Coordinates of C-alpha atoms in Angstrom, one line a residue:
X3 CA 0.0 0.0 0.0
X4 CA 1.5 3.4 -0.9
X5 CA 2.7 5.8 1.7
X6 CA 1.1 9.3 1.7
X7 CA 3.2 12.4 2.2
X8 CA 1.3 15.5 3.0
X9 CA 2.3 19.2 2.5
X10 CA 0.6 22.0 4.3
X11 CA -1.9 23.9 2.2
X12 CA -2.0 24.8 -1.5
X13 CA -0.9 22.4 -4.3
X14 CA 2.3 20.5 -5.0
X15 CA 4.6 21.6 -7.8
X16 CA 3.0 18.8 -9.8
X17 CA -0.4 20.6 -9.5
X18 CA -1.9 17.9 -7.2
X19 CA -3.8 19.1 -4.1
X20 CA -1.7 19.0 -0.9
X21 CA -1.8 15.7 0.8
X22 CA -2.2 13.6 -2.3
X23 CA 1.4 12.9 -3.3
X24 CA 1.6 9.1 -3.1
X25 CA 4.9 7.2 -3.4
X26 CA 5.7 3.6 -2.8
X27 CA 9.0 2.7 -1.1
X28 CA 10.0 1.0 -4.4
X29 CA 9.4 4.3 -6.3
X30 CA 11.5 6.3 -3.8
X31 CA 14.5 3.9 -3.3
X32 CA 16.5 1.7 -5.5
X33 CA 18.9 -1.2 -4.7
X34 CA 21.7 1.3 -4.0
X35 CA 19.7 2.7 -1.0
X36 CA 19.8 6.2 -2.5
X37 CA 17.0 8.2 -3.9
X38 CA 16.6 7.7 -7.6
X39 CA 14.4 9.0 -10.4
X40 CA 12.7 12.3 -10.6
X41 CA 12.7 14.7 -7.7
X42 CA 9.9 14.2 -5.3
X43 CA 7.2 16.9 -5.8
X44 CA 7.5 18.4 -2.3
X45 CA 8.0 22.1 -2.0
X46 CA 9.7 22.6 1.4
X47 CA 9.8 26.4 0.9
X48 CA 6.1 26.6 0.3
X49 CA 5.5 24.3 3.3
X50 CA 7.5 26.6 5.6
X51 CA 5.7 29.7 4.2
X52 CA 2.3 28.1 4.7
X53 CA 3.2 27.9 8.4
X54 CA 3.8 31.6 8.5
X55 CA 7.6 31.6 8.4
X56 CA 9.4 34.0 6.1
X57 CA 11.4 32.1 3.5
X58 CA 14.5 33.5 1.8
X59 CA 15.5 31.6 -1.4
X60 CA 19.3 31.4 -1.9
X61 CA 21.1 30.1 -5.0
X62 CA 24.6 31.6 -4.7
X63 CA 27.1 32.0 -2.0
X64 CA 26.5 35.8 -2.0
X65 CA 22.7 35.4 -1.7
X66 CA 23.3 32.9 1.2
X67 CA 25.6 35.4 3.0
X68 CA 23.0 38.1 2.6
X69 CA 20.2 35.8 3.8
X70 CA 22.3 34.9 6.9
X71 CA 22.7 38.6 7.7
X72 CA 18.9 39.2 7.3
X73 CA 18.0 36.2 9.4
X74 CA 20.4 37.2 12.2
X75 CA 19.0 40.7 12.3
X76 CA 15.3 39.6 12.3
X77 CA 13.1 39.4 15.3
X78 CA 11.1 36.5 13.8
X79 CA 11.7 33.1 12.4
X80 CA 13.2 32.9 8.9
X81 CA 14.0 29.8 6.8
X82 CA 16.9 30.1 4.4
X83 CA 16.0 27.7 1.5
X84 CA 19.0 26.3 -0.4
X85 CA 18.1 23.6 -3.0
X86 CA 20.6 20.9 -3.1
X87 CA 21.1 17.7 -5.1
X88 CA 21.0 14.7 -2.8
X89 CA 22.9 12.6 -5.3
X90 CA 26.0 14.8 -5.1
X91 CA 28.0 13.7 -2.1
X92 CA 29.8 16.1 0.2
X93 CA 33.6 16.0 0.2
X94 CA 35.2 13.8 2.9
X95 CA 36.4 15.8 5.8
X96 CA 38.8 13.0 6.8
X97 CA 37.8 13.7 10.4
X98 CA 36.2 11.8 13.2
X99 CA 33.8 13.2 15.7
X100 CA 34.0 12.0 19.3
X101 CA 30.4 11.6 20.4
X102 CA 30.5 10.5 24.0
X103 CA 27.9 8.4 25.8
X104 CA 25.6 10.4 28.1
X105 CA 27.0 11.2 31.5
X106 CA 23.6 11.9 33.1
X107 CA 21.5 8.8 32.1
X108 CA 20.0 6.8 34.9
X109 CA 20.0 3.5 32.9
X110 CA 22.5 1.0 34.1
X111 CA 23.4 0.0 30.6
X112 CA 24.2 3.6 29.6
X113 CA 26.2 4.1 32.8
X114 CA 28.2 1.0 32.0
X115 CA 28.7 2.2 28.4
X116 CA 29.9 5.6 29.8
X117 CA 32.4 3.9 32.1
X118 CA 33.8 1.9 29.1
X119 CA 33.9 5.1 27.0
X120 CA 35.9 6.9 29.8
X121 CA 38.3 4.0 30.1
X122 CA 39.0 4.0 26.3
X123 CA 39.2 7.8 26.2
X124 CA 41.9 7.7 28.8
X125 CA 44.1 5.6 26.5
X126 CA 43.4 7.6 23.3
X127 CA 46.4 9.2 21.6
X128 CA 46.4 12.7 20.0
X129 CA 47.9 12.8 16.5
X130 CA 48.6 16.3 15.3

């Protein structure tokens, strides 16, 4: 049975009434696990605007910089909309982020995981 994805108010870019865009998982994903085919007809900028949020469209680095200045100076919510291509991967940063286990959890399993994390962290070497 197809999944239904709704948008708030208006019509989709395909001209369908909001809330009627139907996609099956097979239509959205291929064997590679990545999105494939035509872009899904969901207008995120229109969805944000329909919720009363100001939307600034940005297509260049200069426009993005100006949009950031405007958003920082505003006293209300602003969405900066930058359309991207999900099939173009970001360059590898060749870095690793240390995301520690919670220190404040009351779960025994999480407390044990934090203890193990701290033990391993103490033996970690810095390579600069």
